[in-house]
XYZ file of C-alpha atoms in Angstrom:
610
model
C 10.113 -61.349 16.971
C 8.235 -59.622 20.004
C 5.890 -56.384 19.652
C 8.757 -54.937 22.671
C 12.550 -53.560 21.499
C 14.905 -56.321 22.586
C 18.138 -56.212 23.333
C 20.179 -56.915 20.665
C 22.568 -54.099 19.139
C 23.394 -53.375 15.682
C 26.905 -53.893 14.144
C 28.497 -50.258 13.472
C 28.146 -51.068 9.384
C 24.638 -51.622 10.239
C 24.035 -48.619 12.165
C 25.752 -46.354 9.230
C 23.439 -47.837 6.729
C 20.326 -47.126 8.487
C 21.776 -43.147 9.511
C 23.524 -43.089 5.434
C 19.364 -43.855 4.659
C 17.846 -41.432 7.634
C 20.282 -39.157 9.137
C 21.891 -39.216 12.454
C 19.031 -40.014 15.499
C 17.981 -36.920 17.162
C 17.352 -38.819 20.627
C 18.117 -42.271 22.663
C 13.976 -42.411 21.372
C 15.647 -43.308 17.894
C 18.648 -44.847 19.101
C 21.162 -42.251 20.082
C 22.940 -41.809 23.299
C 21.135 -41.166 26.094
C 21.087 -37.562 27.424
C 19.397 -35.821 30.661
C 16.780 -33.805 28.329
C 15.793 -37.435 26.851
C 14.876 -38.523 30.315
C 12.308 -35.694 30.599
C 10.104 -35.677 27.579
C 10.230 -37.741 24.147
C 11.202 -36.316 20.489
C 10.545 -37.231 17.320
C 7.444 -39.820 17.725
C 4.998 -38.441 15.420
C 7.694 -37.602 12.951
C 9.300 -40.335 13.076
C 6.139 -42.629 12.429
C 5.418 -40.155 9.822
C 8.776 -41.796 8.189
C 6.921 -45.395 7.903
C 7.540 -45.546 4.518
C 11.136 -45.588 4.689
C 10.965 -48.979 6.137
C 11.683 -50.636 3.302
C 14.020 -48.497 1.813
C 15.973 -49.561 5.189
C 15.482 -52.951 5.021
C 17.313 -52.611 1.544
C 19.967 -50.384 2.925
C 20.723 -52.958 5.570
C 20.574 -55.856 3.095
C 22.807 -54.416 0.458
C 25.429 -53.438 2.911
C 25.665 -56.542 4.903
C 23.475 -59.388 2.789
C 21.176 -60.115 5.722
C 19.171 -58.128 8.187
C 20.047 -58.793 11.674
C 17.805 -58.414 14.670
C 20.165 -55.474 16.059
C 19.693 -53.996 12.761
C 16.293 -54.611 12.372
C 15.448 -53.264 15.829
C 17.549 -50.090 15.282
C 15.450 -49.290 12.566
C 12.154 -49.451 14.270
C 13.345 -47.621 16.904
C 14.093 -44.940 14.013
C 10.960 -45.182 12.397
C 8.643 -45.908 16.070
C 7.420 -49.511 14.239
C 6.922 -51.772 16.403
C 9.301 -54.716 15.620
C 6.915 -57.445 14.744
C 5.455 -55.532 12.222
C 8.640 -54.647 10.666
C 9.362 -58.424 10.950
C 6.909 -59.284 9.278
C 7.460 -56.442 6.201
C 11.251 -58.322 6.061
C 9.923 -61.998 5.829
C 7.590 -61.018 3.317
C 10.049 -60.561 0.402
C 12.441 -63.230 -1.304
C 15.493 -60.938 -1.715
C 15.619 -60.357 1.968
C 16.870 -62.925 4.680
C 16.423 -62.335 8.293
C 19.353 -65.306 8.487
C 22.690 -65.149 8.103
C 24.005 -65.790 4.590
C 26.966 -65.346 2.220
C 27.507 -61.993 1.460
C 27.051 -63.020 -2.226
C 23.808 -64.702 -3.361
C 23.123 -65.861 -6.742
C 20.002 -66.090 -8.033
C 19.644 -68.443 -10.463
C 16.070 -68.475 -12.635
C 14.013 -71.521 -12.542
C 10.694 -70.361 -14.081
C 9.126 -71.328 -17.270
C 11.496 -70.010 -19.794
C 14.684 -70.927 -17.920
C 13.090 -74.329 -16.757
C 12.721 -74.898 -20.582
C 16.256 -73.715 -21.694
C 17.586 -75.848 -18.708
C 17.846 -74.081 -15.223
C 18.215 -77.509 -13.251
C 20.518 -78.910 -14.788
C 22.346 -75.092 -14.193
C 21.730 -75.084 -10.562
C 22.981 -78.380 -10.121
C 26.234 -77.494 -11.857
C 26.746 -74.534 -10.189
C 25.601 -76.108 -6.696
C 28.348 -78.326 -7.432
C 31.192 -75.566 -8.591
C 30.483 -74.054 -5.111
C 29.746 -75.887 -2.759
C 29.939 -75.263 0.880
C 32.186 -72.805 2.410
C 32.171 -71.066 -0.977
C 31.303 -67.810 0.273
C 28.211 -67.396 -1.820
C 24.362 -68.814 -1.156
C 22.895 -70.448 -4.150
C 19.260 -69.832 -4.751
C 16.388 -70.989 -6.595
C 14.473 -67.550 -8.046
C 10.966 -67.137 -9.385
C 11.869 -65.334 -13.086
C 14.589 -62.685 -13.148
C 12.828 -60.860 -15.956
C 15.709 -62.413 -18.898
C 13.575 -64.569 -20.458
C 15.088 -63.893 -23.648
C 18.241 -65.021 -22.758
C 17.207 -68.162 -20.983
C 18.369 -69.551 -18.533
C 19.439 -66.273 -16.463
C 21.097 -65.427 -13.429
C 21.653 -62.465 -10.588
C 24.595 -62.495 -8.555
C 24.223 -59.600 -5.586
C 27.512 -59.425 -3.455
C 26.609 -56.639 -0.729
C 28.984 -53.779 0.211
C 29.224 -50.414 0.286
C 28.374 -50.155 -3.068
C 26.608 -53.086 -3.126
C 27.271 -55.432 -6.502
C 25.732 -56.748 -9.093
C 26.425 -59.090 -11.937
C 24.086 -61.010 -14.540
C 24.828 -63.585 -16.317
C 22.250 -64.260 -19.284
C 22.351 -66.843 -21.009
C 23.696 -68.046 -18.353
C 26.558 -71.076 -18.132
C 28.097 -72.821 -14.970
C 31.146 -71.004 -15.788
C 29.560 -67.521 -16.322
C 27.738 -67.988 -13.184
C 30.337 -68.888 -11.077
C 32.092 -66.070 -12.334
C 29.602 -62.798 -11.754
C 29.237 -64.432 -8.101
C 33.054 -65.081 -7.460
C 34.105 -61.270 -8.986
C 30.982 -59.495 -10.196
C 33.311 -56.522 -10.861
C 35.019 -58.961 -13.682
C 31.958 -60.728 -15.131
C 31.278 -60.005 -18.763
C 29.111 -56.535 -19.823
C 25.600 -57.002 -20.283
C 24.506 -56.955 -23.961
C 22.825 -53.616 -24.913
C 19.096 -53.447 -24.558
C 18.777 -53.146 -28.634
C 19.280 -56.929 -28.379
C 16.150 -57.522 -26.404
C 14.476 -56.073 -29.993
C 14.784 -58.538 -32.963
C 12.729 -55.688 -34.785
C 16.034 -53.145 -34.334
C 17.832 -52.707 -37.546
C 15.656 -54.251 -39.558
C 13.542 -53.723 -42.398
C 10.123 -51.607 -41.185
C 12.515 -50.948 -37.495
C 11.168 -47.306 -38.567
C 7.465 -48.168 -38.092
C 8.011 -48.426 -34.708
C 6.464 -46.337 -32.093
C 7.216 -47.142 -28.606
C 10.504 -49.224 -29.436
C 11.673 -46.249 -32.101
C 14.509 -45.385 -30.127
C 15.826 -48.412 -28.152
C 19.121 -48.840 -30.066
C 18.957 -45.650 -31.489
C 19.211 -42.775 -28.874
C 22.230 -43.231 -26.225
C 20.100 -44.251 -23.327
C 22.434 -42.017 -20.893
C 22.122 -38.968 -23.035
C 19.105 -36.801 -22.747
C 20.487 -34.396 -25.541
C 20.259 -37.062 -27.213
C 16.558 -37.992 -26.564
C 15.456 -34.281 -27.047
C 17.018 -35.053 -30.582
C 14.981 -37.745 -31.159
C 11.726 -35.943 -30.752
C 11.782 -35.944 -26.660
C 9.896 -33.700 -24.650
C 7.818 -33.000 -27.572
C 4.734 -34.711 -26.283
C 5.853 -32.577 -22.479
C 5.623 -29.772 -24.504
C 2.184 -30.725 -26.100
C 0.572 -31.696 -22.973
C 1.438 -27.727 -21.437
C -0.078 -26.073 -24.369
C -3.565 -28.058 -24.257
C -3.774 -28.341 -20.442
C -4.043 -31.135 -17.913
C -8.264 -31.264 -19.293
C -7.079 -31.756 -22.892
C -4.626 -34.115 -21.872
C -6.975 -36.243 -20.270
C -9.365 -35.697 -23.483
C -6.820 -37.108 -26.112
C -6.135 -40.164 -23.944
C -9.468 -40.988 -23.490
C -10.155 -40.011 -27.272
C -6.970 -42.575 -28.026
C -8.697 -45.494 -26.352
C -5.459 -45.890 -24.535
C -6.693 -48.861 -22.272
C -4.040 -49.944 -19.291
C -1.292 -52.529 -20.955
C -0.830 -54.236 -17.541
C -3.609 -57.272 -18.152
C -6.803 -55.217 -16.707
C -7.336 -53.079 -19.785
C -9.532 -50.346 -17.815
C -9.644 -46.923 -19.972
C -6.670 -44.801 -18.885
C -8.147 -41.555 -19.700
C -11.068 -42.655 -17.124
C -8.679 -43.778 -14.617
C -6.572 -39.894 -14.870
C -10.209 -38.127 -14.676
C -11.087 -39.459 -11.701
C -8.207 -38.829 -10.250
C -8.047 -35.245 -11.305
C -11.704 -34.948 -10.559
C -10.933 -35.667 -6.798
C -11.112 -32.558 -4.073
C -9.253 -34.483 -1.611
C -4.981 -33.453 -2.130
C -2.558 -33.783 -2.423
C -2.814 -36.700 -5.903
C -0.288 -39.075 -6.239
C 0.973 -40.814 -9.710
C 2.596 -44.306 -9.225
C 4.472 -46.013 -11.853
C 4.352 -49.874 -11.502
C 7.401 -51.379 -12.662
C 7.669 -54.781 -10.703
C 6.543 -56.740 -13.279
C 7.201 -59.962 -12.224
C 4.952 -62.392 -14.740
C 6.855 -65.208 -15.633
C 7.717 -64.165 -19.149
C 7.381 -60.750 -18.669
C 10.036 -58.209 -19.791
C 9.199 -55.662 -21.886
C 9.130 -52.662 -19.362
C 12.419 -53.738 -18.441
C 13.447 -52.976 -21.917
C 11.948 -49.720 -22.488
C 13.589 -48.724 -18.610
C 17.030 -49.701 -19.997
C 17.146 -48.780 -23.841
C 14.686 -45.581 -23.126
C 14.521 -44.117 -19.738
C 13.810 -40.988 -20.264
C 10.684 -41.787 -21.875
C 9.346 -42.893 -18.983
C 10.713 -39.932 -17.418
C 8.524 -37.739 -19.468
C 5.681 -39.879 -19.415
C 5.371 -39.827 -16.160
C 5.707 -35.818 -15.847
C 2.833 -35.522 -17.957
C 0.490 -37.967 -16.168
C 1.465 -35.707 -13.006
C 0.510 -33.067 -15.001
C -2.749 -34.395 -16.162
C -4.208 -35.991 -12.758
C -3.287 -32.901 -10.633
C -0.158 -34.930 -9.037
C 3.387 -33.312 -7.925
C 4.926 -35.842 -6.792
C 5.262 -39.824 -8.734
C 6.630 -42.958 -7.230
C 8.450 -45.029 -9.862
C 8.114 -48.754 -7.954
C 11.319 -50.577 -9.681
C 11.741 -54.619 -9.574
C 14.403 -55.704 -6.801
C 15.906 -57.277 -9.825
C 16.399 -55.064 -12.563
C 19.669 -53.588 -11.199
C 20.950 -52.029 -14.579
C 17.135 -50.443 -15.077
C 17.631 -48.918 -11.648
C 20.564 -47.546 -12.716
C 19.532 -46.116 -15.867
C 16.431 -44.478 -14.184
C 18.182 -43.105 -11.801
C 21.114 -41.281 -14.015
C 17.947 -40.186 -16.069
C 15.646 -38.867 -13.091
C 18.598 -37.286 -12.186
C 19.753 -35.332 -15.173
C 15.929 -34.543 -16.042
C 15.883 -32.936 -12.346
C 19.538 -30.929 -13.592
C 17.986 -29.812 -16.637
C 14.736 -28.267 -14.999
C 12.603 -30.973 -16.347
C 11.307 -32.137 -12.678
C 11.231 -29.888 -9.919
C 9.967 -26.722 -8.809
C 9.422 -25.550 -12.381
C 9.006 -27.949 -15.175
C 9.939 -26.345 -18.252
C 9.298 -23.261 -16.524
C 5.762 -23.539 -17.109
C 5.504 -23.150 -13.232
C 4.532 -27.180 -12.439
C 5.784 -28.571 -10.133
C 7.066 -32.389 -10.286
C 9.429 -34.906 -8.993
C 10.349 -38.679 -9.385
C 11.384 -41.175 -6.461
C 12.263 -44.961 -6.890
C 10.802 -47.201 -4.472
C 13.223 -51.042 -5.392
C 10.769 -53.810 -4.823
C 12.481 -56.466 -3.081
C 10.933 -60.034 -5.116
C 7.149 -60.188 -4.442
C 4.206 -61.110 -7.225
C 1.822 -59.850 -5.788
C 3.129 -56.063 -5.160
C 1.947 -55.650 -9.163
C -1.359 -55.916 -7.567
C -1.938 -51.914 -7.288
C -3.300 -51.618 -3.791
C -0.301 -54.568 -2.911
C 2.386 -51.785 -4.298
C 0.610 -48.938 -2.292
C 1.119 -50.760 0.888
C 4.800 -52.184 -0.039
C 5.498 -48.364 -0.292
C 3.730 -47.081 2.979
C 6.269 -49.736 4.430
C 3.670 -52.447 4.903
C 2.836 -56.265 4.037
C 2.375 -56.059 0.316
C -1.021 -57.237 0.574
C -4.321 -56.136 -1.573
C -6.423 -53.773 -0.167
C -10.316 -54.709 -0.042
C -11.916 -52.983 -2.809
C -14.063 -49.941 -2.714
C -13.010 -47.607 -2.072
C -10.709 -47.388 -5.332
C -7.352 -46.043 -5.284
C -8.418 -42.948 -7.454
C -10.219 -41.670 -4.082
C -7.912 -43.523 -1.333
C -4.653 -44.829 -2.745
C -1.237 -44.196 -1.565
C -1.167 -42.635 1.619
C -4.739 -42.810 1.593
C -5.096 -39.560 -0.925
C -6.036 -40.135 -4.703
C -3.938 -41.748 -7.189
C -3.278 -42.954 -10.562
C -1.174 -46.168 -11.067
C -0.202 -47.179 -14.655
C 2.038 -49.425 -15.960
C 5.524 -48.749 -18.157
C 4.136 -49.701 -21.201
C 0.863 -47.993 -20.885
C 2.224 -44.335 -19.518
C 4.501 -44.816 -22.554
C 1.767 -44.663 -24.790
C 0.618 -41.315 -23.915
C 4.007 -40.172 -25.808
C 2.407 -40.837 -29.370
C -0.575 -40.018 -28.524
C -0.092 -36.384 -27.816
C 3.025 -35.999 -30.547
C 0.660 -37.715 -32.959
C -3.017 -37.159 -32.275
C -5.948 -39.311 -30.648
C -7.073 -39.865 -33.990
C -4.173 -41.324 -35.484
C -3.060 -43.374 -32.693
C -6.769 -45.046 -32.728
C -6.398 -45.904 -36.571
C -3.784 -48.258 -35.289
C -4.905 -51.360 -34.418
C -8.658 -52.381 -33.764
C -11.941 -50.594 -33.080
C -12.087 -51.701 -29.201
C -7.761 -52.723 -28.720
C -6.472 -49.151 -30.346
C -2.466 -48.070 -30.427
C 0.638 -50.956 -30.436
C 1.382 -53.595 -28.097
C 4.476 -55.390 -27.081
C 4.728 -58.720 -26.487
C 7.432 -60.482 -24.641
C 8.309 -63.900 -26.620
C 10.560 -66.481 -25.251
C 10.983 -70.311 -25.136
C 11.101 -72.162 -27.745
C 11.955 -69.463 -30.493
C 15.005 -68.788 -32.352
C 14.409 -64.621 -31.842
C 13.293 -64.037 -28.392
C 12.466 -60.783 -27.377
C 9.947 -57.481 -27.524
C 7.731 -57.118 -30.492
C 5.766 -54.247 -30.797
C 2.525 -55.239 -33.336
C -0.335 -53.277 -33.935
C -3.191 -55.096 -31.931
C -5.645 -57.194 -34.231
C -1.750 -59.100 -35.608
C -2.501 -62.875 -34.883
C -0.434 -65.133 -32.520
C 0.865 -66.793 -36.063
C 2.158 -63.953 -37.472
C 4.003 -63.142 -34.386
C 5.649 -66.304 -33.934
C 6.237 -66.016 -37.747
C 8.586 -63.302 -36.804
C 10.143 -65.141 -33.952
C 10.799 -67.951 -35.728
C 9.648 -71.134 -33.784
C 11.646 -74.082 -33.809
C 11.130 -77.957 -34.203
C 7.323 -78.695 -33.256
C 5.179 -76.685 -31.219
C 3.447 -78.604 -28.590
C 1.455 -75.370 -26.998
C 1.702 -71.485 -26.555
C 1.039 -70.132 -23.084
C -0.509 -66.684 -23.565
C -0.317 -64.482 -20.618
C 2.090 -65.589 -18.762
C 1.813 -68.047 -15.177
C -1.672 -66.100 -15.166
C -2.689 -66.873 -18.319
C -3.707 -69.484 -20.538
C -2.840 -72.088 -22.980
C -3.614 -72.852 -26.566
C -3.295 -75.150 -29.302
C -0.367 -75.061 -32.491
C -3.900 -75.368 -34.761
C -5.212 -71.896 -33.026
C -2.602 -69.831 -34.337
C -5.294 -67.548 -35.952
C -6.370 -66.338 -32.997
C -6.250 -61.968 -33.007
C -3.853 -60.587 -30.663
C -6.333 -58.251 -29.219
C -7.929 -58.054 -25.561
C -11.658 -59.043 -26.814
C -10.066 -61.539 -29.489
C -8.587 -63.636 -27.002
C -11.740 -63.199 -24.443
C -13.320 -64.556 -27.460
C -10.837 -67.695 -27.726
C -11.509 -68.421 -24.291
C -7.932 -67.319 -23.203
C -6.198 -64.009 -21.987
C -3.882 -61.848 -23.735
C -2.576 -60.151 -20.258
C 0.516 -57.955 -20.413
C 1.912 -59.904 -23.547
C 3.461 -62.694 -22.401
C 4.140 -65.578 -25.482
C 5.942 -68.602 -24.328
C 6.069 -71.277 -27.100
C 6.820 -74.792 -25.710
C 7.914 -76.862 -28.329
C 7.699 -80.830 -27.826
C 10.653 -81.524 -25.884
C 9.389 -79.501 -23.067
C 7.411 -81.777 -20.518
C 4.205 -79.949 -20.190
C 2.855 -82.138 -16.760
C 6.504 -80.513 -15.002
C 5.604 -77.438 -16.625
C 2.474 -76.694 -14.824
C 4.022 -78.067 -11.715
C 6.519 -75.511 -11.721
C 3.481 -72.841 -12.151
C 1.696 -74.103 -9.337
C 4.847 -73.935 -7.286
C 4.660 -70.149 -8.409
C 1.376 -69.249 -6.884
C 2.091 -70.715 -4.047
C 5.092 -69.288 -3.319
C 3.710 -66.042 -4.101
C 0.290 -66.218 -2.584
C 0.321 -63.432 0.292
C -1.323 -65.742 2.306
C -4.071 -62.853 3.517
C -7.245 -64.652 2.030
C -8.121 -68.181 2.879
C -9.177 -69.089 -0.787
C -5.720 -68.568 -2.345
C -3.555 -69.698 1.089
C -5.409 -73.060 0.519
C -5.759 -73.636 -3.057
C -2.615 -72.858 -4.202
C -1.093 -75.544 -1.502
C -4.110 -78.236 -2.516
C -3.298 -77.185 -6.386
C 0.657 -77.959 -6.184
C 0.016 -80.918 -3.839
C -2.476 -82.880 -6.440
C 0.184 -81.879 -9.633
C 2.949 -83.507 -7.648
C 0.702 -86.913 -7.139
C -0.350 -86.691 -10.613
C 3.511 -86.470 -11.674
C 5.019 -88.681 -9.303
C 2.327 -91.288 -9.991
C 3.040 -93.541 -12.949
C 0.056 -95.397 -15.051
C -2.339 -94.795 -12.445
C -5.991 -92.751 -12.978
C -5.624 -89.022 -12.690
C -9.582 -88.330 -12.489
C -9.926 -88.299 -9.054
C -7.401 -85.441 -8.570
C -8.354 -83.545 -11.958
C -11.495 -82.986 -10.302
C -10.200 -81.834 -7.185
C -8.252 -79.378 -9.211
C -11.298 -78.236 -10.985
C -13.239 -77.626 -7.383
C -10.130 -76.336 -5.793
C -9.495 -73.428 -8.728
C -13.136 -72.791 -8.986
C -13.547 -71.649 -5.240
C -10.095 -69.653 -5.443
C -11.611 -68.087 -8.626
C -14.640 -67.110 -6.747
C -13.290 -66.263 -3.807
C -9.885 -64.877 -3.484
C -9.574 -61.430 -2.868
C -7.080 -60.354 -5.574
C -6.555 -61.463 -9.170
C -3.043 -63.585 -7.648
C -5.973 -66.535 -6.456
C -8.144 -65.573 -9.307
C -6.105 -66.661 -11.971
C -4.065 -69.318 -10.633
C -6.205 -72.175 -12.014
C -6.090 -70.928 -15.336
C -3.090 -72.119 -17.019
C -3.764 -75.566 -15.352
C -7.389 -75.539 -16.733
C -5.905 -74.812 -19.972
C -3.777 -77.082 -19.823
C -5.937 -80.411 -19.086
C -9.271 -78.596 -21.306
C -7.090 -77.744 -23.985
C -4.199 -79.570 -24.640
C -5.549 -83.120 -22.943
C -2.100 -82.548 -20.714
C -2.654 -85.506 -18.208
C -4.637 -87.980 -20.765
């Protein structure tokens, strides 16, 4: 793809698309006909370039109406937006649900990460390889996790349109498969988030705080969630001010639930504290950590607590207008969002006038389109702007030059979530829960080798035992991987250990967003880590030299210490060690920083290649 326009044309479904997206061009300077004004002076370039952003909104638009992008299509839409087309190239090739190729209208995605490697996902692909075949009509692919971990193995069918179409099949079987990609309209309902929650129904289900009303409230209704106590904690956060806000948050100990664990109250004040405007609040919702599921859950079984949330950290850091940025493949939690952003907005609680208190605030969903490394903050920011979802080089923070280069406060689902107990029930009560330094409830996303998978929500300081207690783990564990592909490993004898952020520190492991995968002893660990290693480097951006490199070097000496049979693994266990302590070092995001450490685990603690 050249810097210049070329010649190629887009198809007439590709052109409506792009104008459904931006509106009819102005000018033959975006694309229209040519008139004899148009010849004298040019229209539209500094608006239009102003418009960046919408670049990958487009790419989607062009995607889920035709399955591909084209180079027609993809040169209409720079000449829309004034980006140059290399750039835009490049934004299109960076993403897994996109193809710049032509493919099937249908593609089915078909989970091969941890928990669907260990539930069986090849010996799925290779049945439904086989169902299809060529000349099916539908492209077969091999996806990092689909975010179903507790109904291993999983799969996404997408059959593009106008609508475009969407089917899952969880747990998925060659049959169900082939089905939600042959006729996605036919393929069986989803089962109801409630089932994602082995707590719902049961004894103590009442003691729950964040999960309280998945499976109670009618996720569609929001009379229903103002019956159940919503917009309470809206209402709270008006009559103390965006100041006191901030105050019981920080008073809460609410640290971010996204891995980092920086103080959220510090993160909103400096925000708020910032002269330069307008602020922006960003919602990161692509998480994408093998294992990882819980916000998914809350988006589906509780949207409009996220809606409110999110209103109130507008109101707290000064912000008017939030950016919820959704996972490519969560399609039924972008559809919930979007009925509830929609009836909130209806009901005057976003817009011009929230609650008529006179604030202003409003909600728009950026879809991710399959990329790691946009849960990197600075990665998102840039994924939005319609770049390369690549980190940004740190200072200066994004609470003095995030999105759009103006101050902003990025939380997670689970942590904005939070805030909702904390103002209906005080700072000091939500800090009795849990531990001096880890206050409030956690969930934790437990899959693999379980007979309940799902979200528990625990107070923090509960130990690793006692959650798999609940889960029920079956035959023998071999190992627990804590934290996901960026996390750590431990031991069946180190149970004890407190699910808390210093606890684990203190183990020498990571307790991350809450990942638990339990392995039992039919899994083969020495595939398992391949199949992580695979992960990074697939998802390494590729911008720093530390994690392009390792990550290649890392999968290449797993494969020769899999492939090889009897021989000495030293030699390339140190290599390993050398290779993941320069990309720890080095790497310019925490992608490269932690993808040694389940491998290290791995060999330190569980003797996996002895």
């Amino acid at each position: 793809m050249d810097l210049r326009f070329g010649d190629s044309k887009p198809t007439d479904e590709e052109r409506a698309a792009i104008d459904t997206l931006l509106g009819p061009p102005e000018s033959s300077w975006e694309g229209a006909d040519r008139s004899d004004a148009d010849l004298r002076w040019a229209r539209g370039g500094r608006e239009a370039r102003e418009r960046r952003d919408l670049l990958l909104p487009g790419l989607h638009a062009v995607n889920d109406r035709i399955g591909w992008i084209s180079e027609g299509a993809l040169d209409y839409l720079c000449r829309r937006l004034t980006v140059p087309p290399a750039e835009a190239y490049g934004v299109a090739t960076f993403y897994a649900m996109f193809s710049v190729k032509p493919r099937p209208a249908t593609v089915l995605h078909v989970c091969t990460d941890l928990a669907c490697a260990a539930a069986g996902a090849s010996e799925l692909c290779a049945g439904v390889e086989a169902r299809l075949g060529l000349g099916s009509g539908v492209s077969v692919e091999r996806s990092p996790c689909l975010g179903l971990c507790e109904r291993a193995p999983a799969a996404l069918a997408v059959k593009a349109g106008d609508p475009v179409r969407t089917a899952v099949s969880a747990p998925a079987t060659v049959e169900g498969a082939v089905l939600a990609a042959s006729s996605p309209d036919s393929a069986p309902e989803e089962p109801p988030a409630a089932l994602a929650v082995p707590q719902a129904g049961r004894a103590g289900h009442e003691e729950l705080v964040l999960l309280s009303r998945v499976g109670v409230v009618d996720p569609a209704s929001l009379d229903d969630y103002r019956a159940h106590g919503g917009y309470t904690a809206l209402r709270q956060a008006f009559a103390i001010g965006p100041a006191g806000v901030i105050r019981e948050v920080t008073d809460a100990g609410l640290v971010g639930r996204g891995g980092a664990a920086f103080p959220t109250g510090r993160k909103w004040q400096a925000t708020a504290s910032q002269p330069d405007h307008p602020h922006y609040l960003v919602c990161n919702a692509d998480e994408s950590e093998p294992g990882t599921f819980k916000d998914r859950v809350v988006m589906e079984g509780d949207p409009y607590s996220l809606v409110e949330a999110m209103t109130i950290a507008g109101y707290a850091v000064g912000a008017h207008k939030g950016y919820l940025y959704l996972r490519g493949e969560y399609p039924r939690a972008l559809e919930r969002m979007e009925h509830a952003i929609g009836q909130a907005r209806a009901r005057g609680l976003l817009g011009d006038d929230v609650l008529g208190q006179g604030y202003a605030f409003d909600i728009e969903i950026r879809r991710g389109a399959g990329a790691y490394i946009c849960g990197e903050e600075t990665a998102l920011f840039n994924s939005i702007e319609g770049y390369r979802g690549e980190p940004r080089s740190k200072p200066p923070f994004p609470v003095e030059k995030g999105l759009f280069g103006k101050p902003t406060a990025e939380n997670n689902v689970e942590t904005l979530v939070n805030v909702l107990p904390i103002l209906t029930m005080g700072a000091q009560a939500y800090a009795a829960i849990g531990t001096g330094k880890s206050t409030g409830p956690k969930l934790f996303c437990v899959s693999g080798s379980v007979d309940r998978p799902g979200i528990y929500e625990l107070p923090f300081g509960a130990t690793l035992g006692e959650l798999l207690d609940l889960a029920g783990v079956r035959k023998r564990l071999r190992a627990v991987l804590l934290g996901g592909a960026a996390g750590g490993f431990v031991r069946p004898d180190e149970l004890d250990i407190p699910l808390t952020f210093e606890g684990t520190r203190e183990a020498g492991t990571t307790l991350g967003s809450g990942v638990v995968l339990a392995f039992d002893d039919t899994v083969p660990l020495p595939r398992l880590l391949l199949r992580i290693a695979e992960f990074f480097r697939d998802e390494s951006c590729g911008q720093c030299v530390p994690c392009r490199v390792g990550t290649v070097r890392q999968e290449e000496a797993l494969h020769r210490i899999v492939d090889r049979t009897g021989s000495d693994a030293a030699p390339d266990i140190a290599l390993l060690r050398e290779v993941g302590r320069a990309m720890k070092d080095a790497s310019i995001c925490g992608l490269g920083q932690t993808a040694w450490n389940a491998v290290e685990s791995a060999i330190d603690r569980l003797g996996a290649y002895e």
